[in-house]
Every structure is written in structure tokens, then in C-alpha cells.
Amino acid sequence: MLKKIRANTFVATTVLAPVTYASVPTLALTWDTNVNTVSMTSSQEAKIQRAEEKIKAVVASSTFRSRVLNHTYRGVKKFVDNNGLTNSQIYYKILYAAEKLQPSKNNTMDMGIKTYYENSNTVGWTSTGSTYINMNTKFLNNYTSTNVTRNMMHEWLHKLGFSHAVSYSTSRDYSVPYGIGRIMEELAANY
Amino acid sequence: MKKLIPILTLLICAEARSVEVAHEFDRKEEVACHKEIQDLGCVDSADEEILDCVERQKAKLSPTCQSIHLVKSQK
Ligand SMILES: [Zn+2]
């Protein structure tokens, strides 16, 4: 049951938890980032900050909500390796933002980023035993802030407890980290 | 306390085992490597790479693909 209060703005007239405004939950609008960077150059730091702004704008958008809720794998609305969660539950898990190692539902992406250089094809790595992610500067220095949003979102989704197959396969692209990382990058390009 | 030690050891071991490390590779190179692995006949019907099949034939892979395989097989 929706009541039109302004052009294109609807509020729920029945009690829904969480209450939605302008077709996204309030949690999407209040969602924040708390990213701690370690020994980065000023340009790397600026790129991360810009990426954080883009990630916040994307999470607050109704397009992001719609893309996550309508994500489809082989004709079924779901993600691969979804930990038994529906698309809607995955969306709210992102909004609650309770990382495995920082489990309060604080509505904030909590994460640290360390850099390293390696002349390899590894973009970065993360361990479920750490609150940090590791970015290879060989890639970070050439990435745009939009590319960085994909990597940050992907790695952070590991912190929320999502995983994916080790090796590439077409289905792996539909896992939560790859699928939502890709959605993030696509939408971040608009900001 | 003595009785607790085996239980604590078990818990610590279980915790250590549950830590997973995920590496992300350059997408273009990873997709090209997957194609090489497919050409070796080491991809199953679900498009998943069969790591021990790759291991047996890794010398046939390009150096880039070999290095990706090395990281994956260290897991
Ligand atoms: Zn990953």
C-alpha cells in the first residue's frame, strides 16, 4: 500500500521494517563507509576517497536496489554462492553491513586497505581472518576510481561472508562478490 | 584445565581452518587462461576448471596462465 506524496515519491502507509522512502529503504540513504588506508600516496588516497563517494551514491540509488533484487542466474532470481539468501536478504545484508569480524549492524562499510607491489596478474587479495584488503599497486595505479569501486565492493562482500569459486567459470560471475562488484562498477560510472 | 586443552586446541584448529584467502586476478588474463585450460580439455560441463587435470598439463600453459594456476593450486 503506497501513498503518493510528491511526484515520483511514495511512502508506505502500512508499517514496514525498514520504512522506505523514494523507493529505497532509509538504510540505503544513511549507508556510510569507514575505510582506513595504510601508507598510500596522496593520489592513491584520493582515488579511494572518490571511490567511497561513488559507492555511497550507488548504494543510495534505487537502481542499485533494483539491480540486486532482480539479479538473475539461468532464469532464476538469485546469486550463485548466495549462502542460502534471497536477493532481498543479500540487499539488506549489504545495508546492515555487519562484517564477520566487525559484526555490529552499523550500516557502514568497515574495511582497511593495504597496498603492495607485485609484478603479477593478481589485482589483490583478502583473508577472512583480517579486516584489511590488499591491493596490488600495479593495478591500483592504473585503475580509475570507478574500477576501484568494483574491487572494494567485491572484497568487502568477502568480509560479509560471501565467497566464490577459486577458478574462473561463467557461473562465478554470478556469485555475490563478482555479480554485485560488476553492478557497482557499472553504476559508479554514472557518478 | 588439562581436560580443556584438547577442546581448546580443537577450537583453535577449527578457527584456523575457517580462514580463507581469496585472490582476484586481472580479468582479461584470467579469462584468456580459462580458454587455454579449456583447450587442454580441463574444463567440465559446468565450465569449472579441473585443477588436477591442469596440474598434469601445466607445462603446456603460457607463463601467465602458469602463474595464475600456481596461485590457485597453493590454496
Ligand atoms: Zn573474491
Tab-separated table of C-alpha atoms and ligand atoms in Angstrom:
chain	number	residue	atom	x	y	z
A	1	MET	CA	0.000	0.000	0.000
A	2	LEU	CA	1.652	3.191	-1.152
A	3	LYS	CA	0.549	6.795	-0.832
A	4	LYS	CA	1.777	9.345	-3.338
A	5	ILE	CA	3.084	12.419	-1.511
A	6	ARG	CA	5.095	14.101	-4.283
A	7	ALA	CA	5.721	13.338	-7.905
A	8	ASN	CA	7.576	10.014	-8.040
A	9	THR	CA	7.846	9.802	-4.244
A	10	PHE	CA	5.998	7.161	-2.329
A	11	VAL	CA	5.869	6.276	1.338
A	12	ALA	CA	4.472	3.145	2.842
A	13	THR	CA	1.182	3.694	4.626
A	14	THR	CA	1.495	0.418	6.479
A	15	VAL	CA	4.343	-0.255	8.892
A	16	LEU	CA	7.199	-1.873	7.010
A	17	ALA	CA	10.583	-2.502	8.544
A	18	PRO	CA	12.702	-0.724	7.488
A	19	VAL	CA	10.479	2.109	6.215
A	20	THR	CA	11.145	3.007	2.595
A	21	TYR	CA	11.340	6.481	1.109
A	22	ALA	CA	11.569	7.301	-2.566
A	23	SER	CA	11.663	3.554	-3.293
A	24	VAL	CA	14.833	2.836	-1.291
A	25	PRO	CA	14.989	1.923	2.391
A	26	THR	CA	16.238	4.642	4.743
A	27	LEU	CA	19.186	2.335	5.442
A	28	ALA	CA	20.319	2.864	1.837
A	29	LEU	CA	20.355	6.630	2.343
A	30	THR	CA	22.211	6.508	5.658
A	31	TRP	CA	24.701	3.819	4.499
A	32	ASP	CA	28.264	5.001	5.040
A	33	THR	CA	31.879	3.973	4.557
A	34	ASN	CA	34.687	3.807	7.092
A	35	VAL	CA	37.778	2.911	5.105
A	36	ASN	CA	41.175	3.039	6.755
A	37	THR	CA	44.070	3.262	4.308
A	38	VAL	CA	47.656	2.365	5.184
A	39	SER	CA	50.723	4.108	3.724
A	40	MET	CA	49.207	5.249	0.446
A	41	THR	CA	50.390	8.057	-1.786
A	42	SER	CA	48.156	11.131	-1.920
A	43	SER	CA	46.872	10.189	-5.363
A	44	GLN	CA	46.058	6.614	-4.269
A	45	GLU	CA	44.313	8.052	-1.201
A	46	ALA	CA	42.291	10.488	-3.345
A	47	LYS	CA	41.259	7.646	-5.656
A	48	ILE	CA	39.998	5.580	-2.716
A	49	GLN	CA	38.078	8.566	-1.296
A	50	ARG	CA	36.477	9.227	-4.661
A	51	ALA	CA	35.577	5.532	-4.922
A	52	GLU	CA	33.978	5.684	-1.454
A	53	GLU	CA	31.804	8.629	-2.538
A	54	LYS	CA	30.727	6.729	-5.649
A	55	ILE	CA	29.943	3.559	-3.673
A	56	LYS	CA	27.763	5.564	-1.260
A	57	ALA	CA	25.909	7.239	-4.128
A	58	VAL	CA	25.309	3.881	-5.826
A	59	VAL	CA	24.086	2.148	-2.639
A	60	ALA	CA	21.658	5.048	-2.057
A	61	SER	CA	20.207	4.677	-5.541
A	62	SER	CA	17.006	2.885	-6.421
A	63	THR	CA	18.783	1.458	-9.481
A	64	PHE	CA	21.224	-0.441	-7.248
A	65	ARG	CA	18.331	-1.797	-5.195
A	66	SER	CA	16.537	-2.878	-8.340
A	67	ARG	CA	19.657	-4.459	-9.906
A	68	VAL	CA	20.368	-6.504	-6.779
A	69	LEU	CA	16.741	-7.557	-6.246
A	70	ASN	CA	16.333	-8.555	-9.895
A	71	HIS	CA	19.705	-10.271	-10.354
A	72	THR	CA	19.128	-13.438	-12.315
A	73	TYR	CA	21.133	-16.608	-12.846
A	74	ARG	CA	19.865	-19.032	-15.514
A	75	GLY	CA	16.390	-17.518	-15.459
A	76	VAL	CA	16.056	-17.621	-11.660
A	77	LYS	CA	16.216	-14.525	-9.449
A	78	LYS	CA	19.240	-15.459	-7.374
A	79	PHE	CA	23.002	-15.192	-6.987
A	80	VAL	CA	25.413	-18.137	-7.190
A	81	ASP	CA	27.027	-19.000	-3.801
A	82	ASN	CA	24.357	-16.958	-2.036
A	83	ASN	CA	24.788	-18.613	1.403
A	84	GLY	CA	21.114	-19.600	1.179
A	85	LEU	CA	19.961	-15.986	0.994
A	86	THR	CA	17.430	-14.453	-1.377
A	87	ASN	CA	18.339	-11.348	-3.393
A	88	SER	CA	16.361	-9.238	-0.936
A	89	GLN	CA	18.178	-10.743	2.057
A	90	ILE	CA	21.507	-10.089	0.327
A	91	TYR	CA	20.478	-6.467	-0.316
A	92	TYR	CA	19.633	-5.967	3.364
A	93	LYS	CA	22.852	-7.710	4.421
A	94	ILE	CA	24.701	-5.035	2.430
A	95	LEU	CA	22.663	-2.270	4.061
A	96	TYR	CA	23.099	-3.642	7.596
A	97	ALA	CA	26.808	-4.043	6.841
A	98	ALA	CA	27.665	-6.414	9.676
A	99	GLU	CA	31.085	-7.752	8.730
A	100	LYS	CA	32.063	-11.177	10.097
A	101	LEU	CA	34.887	-9.609	12.104
A	102	GLN	CA	33.008	-6.384	12.984
A	103	PRO	CA	29.539	-7.830	13.466
A	104	SER	CA	27.510	-4.830	14.589
A	105	LYS	CA	24.793	-3.825	12.119
A	106	ASN	CA	26.231	-0.324	11.849
A	107	ASN	CA	25.086	0.456	8.287
A	108	THR	CA	28.732	1.156	7.411
A	109	MET	CA	31.321	-0.480	5.165
A	110	ASP	CA	34.149	-1.027	7.662
A	111	MET	CA	37.381	-2.029	5.999
A	112	GLY	CA	41.082	-1.287	5.864
A	113	ILE	CA	43.153	-1.173	2.674
A	114	LYS	CA	46.839	-2.000	2.457
A	115	THR	CA	48.859	-1.765	-0.732
A	116	TYR	CA	51.715	-3.848	-2.062
A	117	TYR	CA	53.530	-4.069	-5.370
A	118	GLU	CA	53.948	-7.312	-7.255
A	119	ASN	CA	54.635	-7.734	-10.958
A	120	SER	CA	51.935	-10.385	-11.323
A	121	ASN	CA	48.384	-10.737	-12.583
A	122	THR	CA	46.964	-10.643	-9.031
A	123	VAL	CA	44.877	-7.484	-8.609
A	124	GLY	CA	44.630	-8.041	-4.865
A	125	TRP	CA	43.775	-10.485	-2.138
A	126	THR	CA	41.925	-10.705	1.110
A	127	SER	CA	41.718	-13.066	4.048
A	128	THR	CA	38.591	-13.753	6.043
A	129	GLY	CA	40.820	-13.550	9.126
A	130	SER	CA	41.581	-9.862	8.607
A	131	THR	CA	39.611	-6.621	8.434
A	132	TYR	CA	42.026	-5.430	5.709
A	133	ILE	CA	42.116	-5.997	1.977
A	134	ASN	CA	45.323	-5.865	-0.061
A	135	MET	CA	45.563	-4.041	-3.373
A	136	ASN	CA	48.402	-4.522	-5.846
A	137	THR	CA	49.553	-1.014	-6.850
A	138	LYS	CA	50.434	-2.349	-10.298
A	139	PHE	CA	46.669	-2.320	-10.900
A	140	LEU	CA	45.528	0.319	-8.406
A	141	ASN	CA	47.712	2.985	-10.025
A	142	ASN	CA	46.137	2.350	-13.426
A	143	TYR	CA	42.570	1.914	-12.228
A	144	THR	CA	40.031	4.735	-12.313
A	145	SER	CA	38.041	5.388	-9.129
A	146	THR	CA	35.145	3.605	-10.875
A	147	ASN	CA	37.286	0.465	-11.366
A	148	VAL	CA	38.287	0.709	-7.701
A	149	THR	CA	34.616	0.650	-6.592
A	150	ARG	CA	34.298	-2.824	-8.150
A	151	ASN	CA	37.353	-4.124	-6.331
A	152	MET	CA	36.384	-2.562	-2.973
A	153	MET	CA	32.810	-3.847	-3.133
A	154	HIS	CA	33.974	-7.312	-4.200
A	155	GLU	CA	36.499	-7.612	-1.367
A	156	TRP	CA	34.119	-6.148	1.205
A	157	LEU	CA	31.471	-8.723	0.253
A	158	HIS	CA	34.034	-11.364	1.286
A	159	LYS	CA	34.140	-9.573	4.663
A	160	LEU	CA	30.359	-10.029	4.898
A	161	GLY	CA	30.927	-13.771	4.465
A	162	PHE	CA	30.281	-14.315	0.753
A	163	SER	CA	32.666	-16.431	-1.299
A	164	HIS	CA	33.053	-17.704	-4.852
A	165	ALA	CA	34.768	-20.458	-6.815
A	166	VAL	CA	38.568	-20.137	-6.974
A	167	SER	CA	38.769	-20.652	-10.729
A	168	TYR	CA	37.076	-18.638	-13.421
A	169	SER	CA	33.842	-20.015	-14.830
A	170	THR	CA	30.791	-18.322	-16.305
A	171	SER	CA	28.787	-19.141	-13.154
A	172	ARG	CA	31.392	-17.450	-10.916
A	173	ASP	CA	30.458	-14.107	-12.498
A	174	TYR	CA	27.023	-14.557	-10.885
A	175	SER	CA	28.400	-15.014	-7.360
A	176	VAL	CA	27.685	-12.251	-4.836
A	177	PRO	CA	31.199	-10.683	-4.887
A	178	TYR	CA	31.531	-10.784	-8.698
A	179	GLY	CA	27.887	-10.024	-9.506
A	180	ILE	CA	27.494	-7.073	-7.150
A	181	GLY	CA	31.055	-5.871	-7.858
A	182	ARG	CA	30.115	-5.665	-11.526
A	183	ILE	CA	26.804	-3.885	-10.784
A	184	MET	CA	28.716	-1.424	-8.600
A	185	GLU	CA	31.245	-0.597	-11.317
A	186	GLU	CA	28.559	-0.162	-13.969
A	187	LEU	CA	26.512	2.205	-11.808
A	188	ALA	CA	29.531	4.053	-10.345
A	189	ALA	CA	30.383	5.168	-13.882
A	190	ASN	CA	27.335	7.484	-13.651
A	191	TYR	CA	28.756	9.478	-10.749
B	1	MET	CA	42.399	-27.391	32.856
B	2	LYS	CA	44.098	-30.481	31.373
B	3	LYS	CA	40.721	-31.656	30.104
B	4	LEU	CA	40.144	-28.281	28.463
B	5	ILE	CA	43.389	-28.273	26.456
B	6	PRO	CA	42.257	-30.769	23.759
B	7	ILE	CA	38.952	-28.886	23.387
B	8	LEU	CA	40.721	-25.524	23.091
B	9	THR	CA	43.212	-26.995	20.584
B	10	LEU	CA	40.328	-28.329	18.532
B	11	LEU	CA	38.594	-24.931	18.585
B	12	ILE	CA	41.785	-23.094	17.588
B	13	CYS	CA	42.395	-25.565	14.741
B	14	ALA	CA	38.796	-25.205	13.548
B	15	GLU	CA	39.168	-21.417	13.585
B	16	ALA	CA	42.477	-21.576	11.657
B	17	ARG	CA	40.883	-23.839	9.038
B	18	SER	CA	37.940	-21.481	8.556
B	19	VAL	CA	40.204	-18.604	7.428
B	20	GLU	CA	40.001	-18.314	3.657
B	21	VAL	CA	42.215	-16.281	1.364
B	22	ALA	CA	40.730	-15.030	-1.896
B	23	HIS	CA	42.928	-13.801	-4.742
B	24	GLU	CA	41.498	-11.671	-7.524
B	25	PHE	CA	43.202	-11.841	-10.903
B	26	ASP	CA	43.274	-9.461	-13.815
B	27	ARG	CA	40.058	-10.399	-15.575
B	28	LYS	CA	41.355	-10.307	-19.153
B	29	GLU	CA	44.274	-12.584	-18.283
B	30	GLU	CA	42.122	-14.917	-16.219
B	31	VAL	CA	39.560	-15.340	-18.999
B	32	ALA	CA	42.346	-15.956	-21.558
B	33	CYS	CA	43.860	-18.527	-19.175
B	34	HIS	CA	40.487	-20.243	-18.794
B	35	LYS	CA	40.369	-20.579	-22.590
B	36	GLU	CA	43.847	-22.203	-22.580
B	37	ILE	CA	42.668	-24.612	-19.871
B	38	GLN	CA	39.552	-25.386	-21.896
B	39	ASP	CA	41.760	-26.154	-24.910
B	40	LEU	CA	43.671	-28.656	-22.757
B	41	GLY	CA	40.365	-30.424	-22.060
B	42	CYS	CA	40.492	-29.495	-18.368
B	43	VAL	CA	37.086	-27.789	-18.078
B	44	ASP	CA	33.998	-29.797	-17.103
B	45	SER	CA	30.452	-29.496	-18.460
B	46	ALA	CA	29.642	-26.830	-15.848
B	47	ASP	CA	32.553	-24.719	-17.196
B	48	GLU	CA	34.532	-25.382	-13.998
B	49	GLU	CA	38.297	-25.886	-14.244
B	50	ILE	CA	39.574	-29.282	-13.100
B	51	LEU	CA	42.686	-28.310	-11.149
B	52	ASP	CA	44.412	-31.728	-11.044
B	53	CYS	CA	43.944	-32.074	-14.822
B	54	VAL	CA	45.570	-28.639	-15.232
B	55	GLU	CA	48.351	-29.640	-12.829
B	56	ARG	CA	49.284	-32.637	-15.007
B	57	GLN	CA	49.496	-30.497	-18.152
B	58	LYS	CA	50.625	-27.154	-16.737
B	59	ALA	CA	53.842	-27.132	-18.810
B	60	LYS	CA	51.650	-26.570	-21.891
B	61	LEU	CA	50.190	-23.348	-20.476
B	62	SER	CA	51.519	-19.854	-21.198
B	63	PRO	CA	53.754	-18.386	-18.449
B	64	THR	CA	50.920	-16.013	-17.384
B	65	CYS	CA	48.449	-18.864	-17.124
B	66	GLN	CA	51.002	-20.988	-15.262
B	67	SER	CA	51.431	-18.241	-12.662
B	68	ILE	CA	47.641	-17.923	-12.190
B	69	HIS	CA	47.406	-21.705	-11.797
B	70	LEU	CA	50.249	-21.652	-9.257
B	71	VAL	CA	48.383	-19.183	-7.007
B	72	LYS	CA	45.158	-21.195	-7.309
B	73	SER	CA	46.847	-24.506	-6.550
B	74	GLN	CA	48.506	-23.083	-3.418
B	75	LYS	CA	45.113	-22.739	-1.751
C	1	ZN	ZN	36.862	-12.635	-4.490
